[in-house]
Amino acid sequence: MNPADLAETVYAVIREQAATPDTTILPDTPLGPDGLGIDSVGCLEIVLELERRTGISLRDEHLTAESLATPSGLVRLLEQAGRA
């Protein structure tokens, strides 16, 4: 999957999970309570859906608070995992 398609997929999955799906989502918009209101269960659902849609397996040790904090963090995580 090319980087643009990967980013588009990340944003689509986040929009589906967000408590306020009509909110503008920027690369550094926080996913948690101070931003889109996505809780830890929601983050897990995002990860599982991203794995399903992209075919990229994400290892538990790469799922850090930083990598799950923003859309750009998720895109970087998937790009790195896709190269491994």
mmCIF file of C-alpha atoms in Angstrom:
data_model
loop_
_atom_site.group_PDB
_atom_site.id
_atom_site.type_symbol
_atom_site.label_atom_id
_atom_site.label_comp_id
_atom_site.label_asym_id
_atom_site.label_seq_id
_atom_site.Cartn_x
_atom_site.Cartn_y
_atom_site.Cartn_z
ATOM 1 C CA MET A 1 0.000 0.000 0.000
ATOM 2 C CA ASN A 2 1.472 3.373 -0.950
ATOM 3 C CA PRO A 3 1.903 6.111 1.724
ATOM 4 C CA ALA A 4 -1.047 8.222 0.517
ATOM 5 C CA ASP A 5 -3.432 5.242 0.565
ATOM 6 C CA LEU A 6 -2.101 4.218 3.957
ATOM 7 C CA ALA A 7 -2.751 7.679 5.412
ATOM 8 C CA GLU A 8 -6.215 7.778 3.850
ATOM 9 C CA THR A 9 -7.032 4.420 5.454
ATOM 10 C CA VAL A 10 -5.805 5.610 8.865
ATOM 11 C CA TYR A 11 -7.980 8.736 8.703
ATOM 12 C CA ALA A 12 -11.028 6.750 7.542
ATOM 13 C CA VAL A 13 -10.716 4.267 10.414
ATOM 14 C CA ILE A 14 -10.203 7.055 12.960
ATOM 15 C CA ARG A 15 -13.280 8.915 11.668
ATOM 16 C CA GLU A 16 -15.361 5.766 12.083
ATOM 17 C CA GLN A 17 -14.205 5.373 15.686
ATOM 18 C CA ALA A 18 -14.233 9.040 16.754
ATOM 19 C CA ALA A 19 -16.861 10.308 19.163
ATOM 20 C CA THR A 20 -17.199 13.370 16.915
ATOM 21 C CA PRO A 21 -16.727 12.073 13.370
ATOM 22 C CA ASP A 22 -17.424 15.462 11.758
ATOM 23 C CA THR A 23 -14.438 17.079 13.482
ATOM 24 C CA THR A 24 -11.504 18.054 11.287
ATOM 25 C CA ILE A 25 -8.713 15.577 11.892
ATOM 26 C CA LEU A 26 -5.178 16.886 11.459
ATOM 27 C CA PRO A 27 -1.988 14.795 11.604
ATOM 28 C CA ASP A 28 -1.327 15.820 15.216
ATOM 29 C CA THR A 29 -4.920 15.786 16.507
ATOM 30 C CA PRO A 30 -4.903 13.795 19.773
ATOM 31 C CA LEU A 31 -6.971 10.631 19.562
ATOM 32 C CA GLY A 32 -7.664 10.516 23.309
ATOM 33 C CA PRO A 33 -9.953 12.478 25.622
ATOM 34 C CA ASP A 34 -8.200 15.809 24.899
ATOM 35 C CA GLY A 35 -8.919 15.437 21.199
ATOM 36 C CA LEU A 36 -11.258 13.024 19.452
ATOM 37 C CA GLY A 37 -12.449 11.269 22.611
ATOM 38 C CA ILE A 38 -11.242 7.779 21.653
ATOM 39 C CA ASP A 39 -10.620 5.576 24.685
ATOM 40 C CA SER A 40 -8.239 2.606 25.005
ATOM 41 C CA VAL A 41 -10.824 0.138 23.704
ATOM 42 C CA GLY A 42 -11.408 2.412 20.722
ATOM 43 C CA CYS A 43 -7.659 2.505 20.050
ATOM 44 C CA LEU A 44 -7.566 -1.288 20.109
ATOM 45 C CA GLU A 45 -10.453 -1.376 17.632
ATOM 46 C CA ILE A 46 -8.582 1.083 15.394
ATOM 47 C CA VAL A 47 -5.470 -1.094 15.451
ATOM 48 C CA LEU A 48 -7.414 -4.254 14.636
ATOM 49 C CA GLU A 49 -9.273 -2.553 11.794
ATOM 50 C CA LEU A 50 -6.053 -1.088 10.372
ATOM 51 C CA GLU A 51 -4.452 -4.539 10.427
ATOM 52 C CA ARG A 52 -7.471 -5.965 8.631
ATOM 53 C CA ARG A 53 -7.653 -3.253 5.971
ATOM 54 C CA THR A 54 -3.924 -2.936 5.284
ATOM 55 C CA GLY A 55 -2.771 -6.505 5.805
ATOM 56 C CA ILE A 56 0.047 -5.150 7.984
ATOM 57 C CA SER A 57 0.560 -6.963 11.268
ATOM 58 C CA LEU A 58 1.403 -4.700 14.208
ATOM 59 C CA ARG A 59 3.464 -6.219 16.994
ATOM 60 C CA ASP A 60 2.491 -5.464 20.581
ATOM 61 C CA GLU A 61 5.877 -3.944 21.455
ATOM 62 C CA HIS A 62 5.351 -1.283 18.767
ATOM 63 C CA LEU A 63 1.971 -0.221 20.139
ATOM 64 C CA THR A 64 3.161 2.561 22.416
ATOM 65 C CA ALA A 65 1.326 5.555 23.825
ATOM 66 C CA GLU A 66 3.255 7.718 21.358
ATOM 67 C CA SER A 67 2.448 5.615 18.284
ATOM 68 C CA LEU A 68 -1.251 5.546 19.192
ATOM 69 C CA ALA A 69 -1.547 9.201 20.223
ATOM 70 C CA THR A 70 -2.172 10.837 16.834
ATOM 71 C CA PRO A 71 -3.021 9.962 13.230
ATOM 72 C CA SER A 72 0.564 10.732 12.179
ATOM 73 C CA GLY A 73 1.832 8.314 14.823
ATOM 74 C CA LEU A 74 -0.378 5.557 13.430
ATOM 75 C CA VAL A 75 0.738 6.265 9.870
ATOM 76 C CA ARG A 76 4.426 6.088 10.910
ATOM 77 C CA LEU A 77 3.757 2.879 12.821
ATOM 78 C CA LEU A 78 2.143 1.240 9.801
ATOM 79 C CA GLU A 79 4.858 2.468 7.422
ATOM 80 C CA GLN A 80 7.578 1.020 9.660
ATOM 81 C CA ALA A 81 5.742 -2.273 10.196
ATOM 82 C CA GLY A 82 5.057 -2.563 6.457
ATOM 83 C CA ARG A 83 8.786 -2.333 5.721
ATOM 84 C CA ALA A 84 9.749 -4.964 8.289
#
